[in-house]
Structures are given as C-alpha cells and as structure tokens.
Coordinates of C-alpha atoms and ligand atoms in Angstrom, one line a residue:
M22 CA 12.1 -11.3 -22.6
T23 CA 9.2 -11.1 -25.1
T24 CA 8.4 -13.8 -27.6
M25 CA 11.2 -14.1 -30.1
P26 CA 10.7 -14.8 -33.8
P27 CA 12.0 -18.3 -34.8
H28 CA 15.8 -18.3 -34.6
R29 CA 17.8 -20.7 -36.8
D30 CA 19.9 -22.1 -33.9
A31 CA 16.9 -22.7 -31.7
I32 CA 14.9 -24.3 -34.5
A33 CA 17.3 -27.0 -35.7
C34 CA 20.2 -27.3 -33.3
I35 CA 20.7 -26.9 -29.7
P36 CA 18.6 -24.7 -27.3
R37 CA 20.1 -21.3 -26.5
H38 CA 18.4 -21.5 -23.1
L39 CA 17.7 -24.8 -21.4
A40 CA 15.4 -24.8 -18.3
I41 CA 15.1 -27.8 -16.0
I42 CA 12.7 -28.8 -13.3
M43 CA 14.9 -31.3 -11.4
D44 CA 12.3 -33.6 -9.9
G45 CA 12.6 -37.1 -8.3
N46 CA 15.3 -36.7 -5.6
G47 CA 13.0 -37.9 -2.9
R48 CA 11.8 -41.0 -4.8
W49 CA 15.4 -41.8 -5.8
A50 CA 16.3 -41.9 -2.1
R51 CA 13.1 -43.9 -1.2
Q52 CA 14.0 -46.5 -3.8
R53 CA 17.2 -47.1 -1.8
Q54 CA 15.5 -46.9 1.6
R55 CA 17.5 -43.7 2.3
P56 CA 16.4 -40.3 3.7
R57 CA 15.3 -37.8 1.2
T58 CA 18.3 -35.6 1.9
V59 CA 20.5 -38.4 0.3
G60 CA 18.4 -38.0 -2.8
H61 CA 19.1 -34.2 -2.8
R62 CA 22.8 -34.8 -2.4
A63 CA 22.7 -37.2 -5.4
G64 CA 20.7 -34.5 -7.2
A65 CA 23.5 -32.0 -6.6
R66 CA 25.9 -34.4 -8.4
A67 CA 23.5 -34.5 -11.4
V68 CA 23.6 -30.7 -11.4
N69 CA 27.4 -30.9 -12.1
V70 CA 26.8 -33.4 -14.9
C71 CA 24.3 -31.1 -16.4
I72 CA 26.6 -28.0 -16.2
D73 CA 29.4 -30.0 -17.9
F74 CA 26.9 -31.1 -20.6
C75 CA 25.9 -27.5 -21.3
L76 CA 29.4 -26.3 -21.5
N77 CA 30.4 -29.0 -23.9
A78 CA 27.3 -28.6 -26.0
G79 CA 27.6 -24.8 -26.3
I80 CA 24.2 -24.1 -24.5
R81 CA 24.6 -20.5 -23.4
T82 CA 22.0 -20.4 -20.6
L83 CA 20.9 -23.0 -18.1
T84 CA 18.1 -22.2 -15.6
L85 CA 17.6 -24.8 -12.8
F86 CA 14.6 -24.9 -10.5
A87 CA 16.4 -25.7 -7.2
F88 CA 13.8 -24.5 -4.7
S89 CA 10.3 -23.2 -5.3
S90 CA 8.5 -20.7 -3.2
E91 CA 6.2 -23.6 -2.2
N92 CA 9.2 -25.7 -1.0
W93 CA 9.4 -23.6 2.1
Q94 CA 6.4 -25.6 3.3
R95 CA 8.3 -28.9 3.3
P96 CA 9.4 -30.4 6.7
K97 CA 11.8 -28.1 8.5
E98 CA 14.6 -30.8 8.5
E99 CA 14.4 -31.1 4.7
V100 CA 14.4 -27.4 4.1
G101 CA 17.4 -27.1 6.5
A102 CA 19.2 -29.9 4.7
L103 CA 18.5 -28.3 1.3
L104 CA 19.8 -24.9 2.4
N105 CA 22.9 -26.6 3.8
L106 CA 23.4 -28.3 0.5
F107 CA 23.1 -25.0 -1.4
V108 CA 25.6 -23.3 0.8
R109 CA 28.1 -26.2 0.6
A110 CA 27.7 -26.3 -3.2
L111 CA 28.4 -22.6 -3.4
E112 CA 31.5 -22.9 -1.2
R113 CA 32.8 -25.9 -3.2
E114 CA 31.9 -25.0 -6.8
V115 CA 32.0 -21.2 -7.3
D116 CA 35.7 -20.9 -7.9
E117 CA 35.7 -23.7 -10.4
L118 CA 32.6 -22.4 -12.2
H119 CA 34.3 -19.0 -12.3
R120 CA 37.5 -20.6 -13.8
R121 CA 35.3 -22.2 -16.5
G122 CA 33.7 -18.8 -17.3
V123 CA 30.3 -19.5 -15.9
R124 CA 28.2 -16.5 -14.8
L125 CA 26.0 -17.3 -11.8
R126 CA 22.8 -15.6 -10.9
F127 CA 20.0 -16.4 -8.5
I128 CA 16.3 -15.7 -9.2
G129 CA 13.6 -15.8 -6.6
E130 CA 12.8 -14.1 -3.3
R131 CA 15.9 -14.1 -1.2
D132 CA 14.4 -12.5 1.9
R133 CA 13.7 -15.8 3.7
F134 CA 17.2 -17.3 3.1
P135 CA 19.7 -17.0 5.9
D136 CA 22.0 -13.9 5.8
A137 CA 25.1 -16.0 5.2
M138 CA 23.6 -17.7 2.2
R139 CA 22.4 -14.4 0.7
Q140 CA 25.9 -13.0 1.2
R141 CA 27.3 -16.0 -0.7
M142 CA 24.8 -15.6 -3.5
R143 CA 25.8 -11.9 -3.9
D144 CA 29.5 -12.8 -3.7
A145 CA 29.1 -15.5 -6.4
E146 CA 27.1 -13.1 -8.6
R147 CA 29.7 -10.4 -8.3
L148 CA 32.7 -12.7 -8.8
T149 CA 31.2 -14.2 -12.0
A150 CA 29.4 -11.1 -13.4
D151 CA 31.7 -10.7 -16.4
N152 CA 31.8 -14.4 -17.4
T153 CA 30.3 -15.4 -20.7
T154 CA 30.6 -19.1 -21.4
L155 CA 27.4 -20.1 -19.6
N156 CA 24.7 -18.2 -17.8
L157 CA 23.8 -20.4 -14.9
C158 CA 20.6 -19.2 -13.3
I159 CA 19.5 -20.9 -10.1
A160 CA 15.9 -20.5 -9.2
A161 CA 15.7 -20.5 -5.4
G162 CA 12.7 -19.3 -3.4
Y163 CA 11.3 -18.8 -6.9
G164 CA 7.7 -18.8 -8.1
G165 CA 6.5 -17.7 -11.6
R166 CA 3.4 -16.0 -10.2
A167 CA 5.4 -14.1 -7.7
D168 CA 7.7 -12.9 -10.5
I169 CA 4.7 -11.7 -12.5
T170 CA 3.3 -10.0 -9.4
Q171 CA 6.5 -8.1 -8.6
A172 CA 6.7 -7.0 -12.3
T173 CA 3.1 -5.8 -12.1
R174 CA 3.9 -3.8 -8.9
R175 CA 6.9 -2.3 -10.6
L176 CA 4.9 -1.1 -13.6
A177 CA 2.0 0.1 -11.4
A178 CA 4.5 2.2 -9.5
Q179 CA 5.7 3.7 -12.8
V180 CA 2.2 4.5 -13.8
A181 CA 1.5 6.1 -10.3
A182 CA 4.7 8.2 -10.7
G183 CA 3.4 9.4 -14.1
E184 CA 6.4 7.7 -15.9
L185 CA 4.2 5.3 -17.9
H186 CA 0.6 5.4 -19.3
A187 CA -1.4 2.3 -18.4
A188 CA -2.7 2.1 -21.9
D189 CA 0.8 2.0 -23.3
I190 CA 1.8 -1.1 -21.3
G191 CA 2.8 -3.9 -23.7
E192 CA 4.2 -7.4 -23.5
A193 CA 7.7 -6.0 -23.8
D194 CA 7.2 -3.9 -20.7
I195 CA 6.0 -6.9 -18.7
G196 CA 8.8 -9.1 -20.0
N197 CA 11.4 -6.4 -19.2
A198 CA 10.2 -6.1 -15.6
L199 CA 10.5 -9.9 -15.0
C200 CA 13.7 -11.7 -13.8
L201 CA 15.9 -13.0 -16.7
A202 CA 14.7 -10.0 -18.8
D203 CA 18.1 -9.8 -20.5
L204 CA 18.1 -13.5 -21.6
P205 CA 16.2 -15.2 -24.3
D206 CA 13.2 -17.2 -23.2
P207 CA 13.9 -20.9 -22.7
D208 CA 13.8 -22.9 -25.9
L209 CA 13.5 -26.2 -24.1
L210 CA 12.2 -27.2 -20.7
I211 CA 13.1 -30.6 -19.3
R212 CA 11.2 -32.0 -16.4
T213 CA 12.4 -35.2 -14.8
G214 CA 10.6 -37.5 -12.4
G215 CA 7.5 -38.3 -14.5
E216 CA 5.2 -35.4 -13.7
H217 CA 3.7 -33.4 -16.6
R218 CA 3.4 -29.9 -15.3
V219 CA 5.3 -26.7 -15.0
S220 CA 4.7 -26.1 -11.3
N221 CA 4.9 -22.3 -11.3
F222 CA 8.3 -22.2 -13.0
L223 CA 9.0 -19.3 -15.5
L224 CA 5.3 -19.0 -16.3
W225 CA 5.6 -16.0 -18.7
Q226 CA 8.9 -17.1 -20.2
L227 CA 7.7 -20.6 -21.1
A228 CA 5.0 -19.4 -23.5
Y229 CA 6.6 -20.9 -26.6
T230 CA 9.1 -23.3 -25.0
E231 CA 9.3 -26.9 -26.1
L232 CA 8.5 -29.2 -23.2
W233 CA 10.3 -32.5 -22.7
F234 CA 9.2 -34.9 -19.9
T235 CA 11.0 -38.0 -18.7
P236 CA 10.2 -40.5 -16.0
I237 CA 13.9 -40.7 -15.1
L238 CA 14.5 -39.4 -11.6
W239 CA 16.8 -36.3 -11.5
P240 CA 19.8 -38.0 -9.7
D241 CA 19.8 -40.6 -12.5
V242 CA 20.2 -38.0 -15.3
D243 CA 23.4 -38.3 -17.2
A244 CA 24.8 -37.0 -20.5
G245 CA 23.0 -39.7 -22.4
V246 CA 19.6 -38.5 -21.1
L247 CA 20.4 -34.9 -21.9
A248 CA 21.7 -35.8 -25.4
Q249 CA 18.3 -37.6 -26.0
A250 CA 16.5 -34.4 -25.0
M251 CA 18.6 -32.5 -27.5
T252 CA 17.9 -34.9 -30.3
D253 CA 14.2 -34.8 -29.6
F254 CA 14.4 -31.0 -29.4
A255 CA 16.2 -30.8 -32.8
A256 CA 13.3 -32.8 -34.4
R257 CA 10.6 -30.4 -33.1
E258 CA 9.1 -27.9 -35.5
R259 CA 8.7 -24.6 -33.6
R260 CA 6.1 -22.5 -35.2
F261 CA 5.6 -19.6 -32.7
G262 CA 2.0 -19.3 -34.0
L263 CA 3.1 -19.2 -37.7
T264 CA 2.4 -21.8 -40.4
N265 CA 4.8 -24.5 -41.4
E266 CA 5.3 -22.8 -44.8
Q267 CA 6.2 -19.5 -43.2
I268 CA 8.8 -21.3 -41.0
V269 CA 10.4 -23.1 -43.9
E270 CA 10.5 -19.8 -45.9
G271 CA 12.0 -18.0 -42.9
T272 CA 14.8 -20.6 -42.5
R273 CA 15.8 -20.1 -46.2
R274 CA 16.3 -16.4 -45.7
Ligands
FPP8 C1 12.7 -32.1 -6.4 O1 12.7 -33.4 -6.0 C2 13.9 -31.4 -6.0 C3 14.1 -30.4 -5.2 C4 13.0 -29.8 -4.4 C5 15.4 -29.9 -4.9 C6 16.4 -29.7 -6.0 C7 17.7 -29.7 -5.5 C8 18.8 -30.3 -6.0 C9 18.8 -31.0 -7.3 C10 20.1 -30.3 -5.3 C11 21.1 -29.2 -5.3 C12 20.9 -28.1 -6.3 C13 21.8 -27.2 -6.5 C14 21.5 -26.1 -7.4 C15 23.1 -27.2 -5.8 P1 11.7 -33.9 -4.9 O2 12.3 -33.8 -3.6 O3 10.3 -33.2 -5.1 O4 11.5 -35.4 -5.3 P2 10.2 -36.3 -5.2 O5 9.2 -35.7 -6.2 O6 10.7 -37.7 -5.7 O7 9.7 -36.3 -3.8

C-alpha cells in the first residue's frame, strides 16, 4: 500500500491498522524464574486480549509480529516450543475467530515451517477468507527486508518479461508487490518491552506510522494499556509531510 493522504478516522480517532511488536516474553518469564517458553505461553494469552480489544474498538486490521526471520537463530528448544505454541493456538482458536468474523492471514516465508503447520495456516486462511470484522495478520518467519527483496525480484521479472519498463516503476508498484498490499499501511505501531526500534518489521509500510513504545512486557499488556495507546494516538497530529495548516484545512473539507 502506498502512502495514504490523511484520513479523518486515522487522524483523530482509532487506527484503521494497528501493528504490534510483542516483545518481553522472555524477560517476563525470567522475572518469575520460569523458562522462556512460559513467557511465550503468557504472551499467547495477551494476543487474545489484544484481539478482543480490536474487535471491541472497531480496529479493522491487526498485524502481530509473532516470529521474525531472525528468530530461527534462537535455541532449537525455544524455536520448537514457539512452533508448538503456534500450532496449538491455531487448533484452539481458529473456529472461534471464524465465528467472530475474523479473517486470518500469515505473512512471511513459510518454507521453513513444518508441513503440518503450513497446512493449518492455509486451512485457516481459506476458512476465514470471506470474513470482514477484523483482518488478523500474523507475521511468522517475516522480515521487512525479505519482503522488499521478494517484491524487487517480482518487478525485475516483469521487466525481464517486457511487461514493465524499469523507468516506469513507481512507489505504487513496489507497494503492490509487497505483502499486505490490499490493506492500508499501519496507522499505529506499538512495541512493548522497552526497546525503541522496528526490528525489520513492515519497513516499507511503516513510513508514516505513529510509533508508541512502552516498557510494559507483552504478557502484561491488557485493555488498559491498549486504551492508553489509543488515547495517545488520538492526540498525535499526523502530517504526512504536509503543514499543520494544510491538515486543519483538509479535515474541514
Ligand atoms: C518476543 O519476546 C516475542 C516473541 C519472539 C514471540 C512472540 C510470540 C507470542 C506472543 C506468543 C504466541 C503468538 C501467537 C500469534 C499465537 P522475547 O522472547 O524476545 O522477549 P525478551 O526480549 O524479553 O527476551
């Protein structure tokens, strides 16, 4: 999706698209002298809280960074535990999400995930494809640079095939070749756990996204924390490179 002009809903009210880097599961577990996997399980419960919040608040798209392309380098046991957790969450939650009208999709490179998990991802996407209350996008095996790289390859192949002139490639072509091309860019990115970086998440799509950081660890996130993020978001002035006067004029129209 290319840069959108200011939109009334996204200026003053709630984000149309909320993206979250769910950080701090490991530290949450360490604070309790428990293995990191316990933190991830608690993190999965916070995911449910967050989905409930979005459904109640009328947020139409939620993208969660569940597993980065770099996370494959974590200890084998932790990666295995995370994959198990994802599979169990899919088994447990998909029917209920479908009942609530949630459309599930997965972004990222799936090749390294076990066959059974890829099958569950496909099944969940097919089952929920026509749902419209909330687009729930799970970034798994995802990296923003990898996404831009695959988009570049796709466009290069079109140029090689004579379908596209290199000189004609514009931002819209790149945006349309990326994952989530059919959805608006995130209006708000929340990162929990105290770090202030985007960690290779949605690099292109975050160009004009408001960033909200909190030291709260992901498993401790509740509706109150999310409501605070919404309040702060509503107070932000999003200018998209324009002047304050232009924005005020635009909202009168
Ligand atoms: C970052 O915390 C979190 C992850 C790498 C995994 C995120 C997974 C979940 C929230 C659980 C389930 C998700 C779904 C979609 C069912 P960290 O381990 O880097 O924490 P640390 O920085 O404290 O070590």
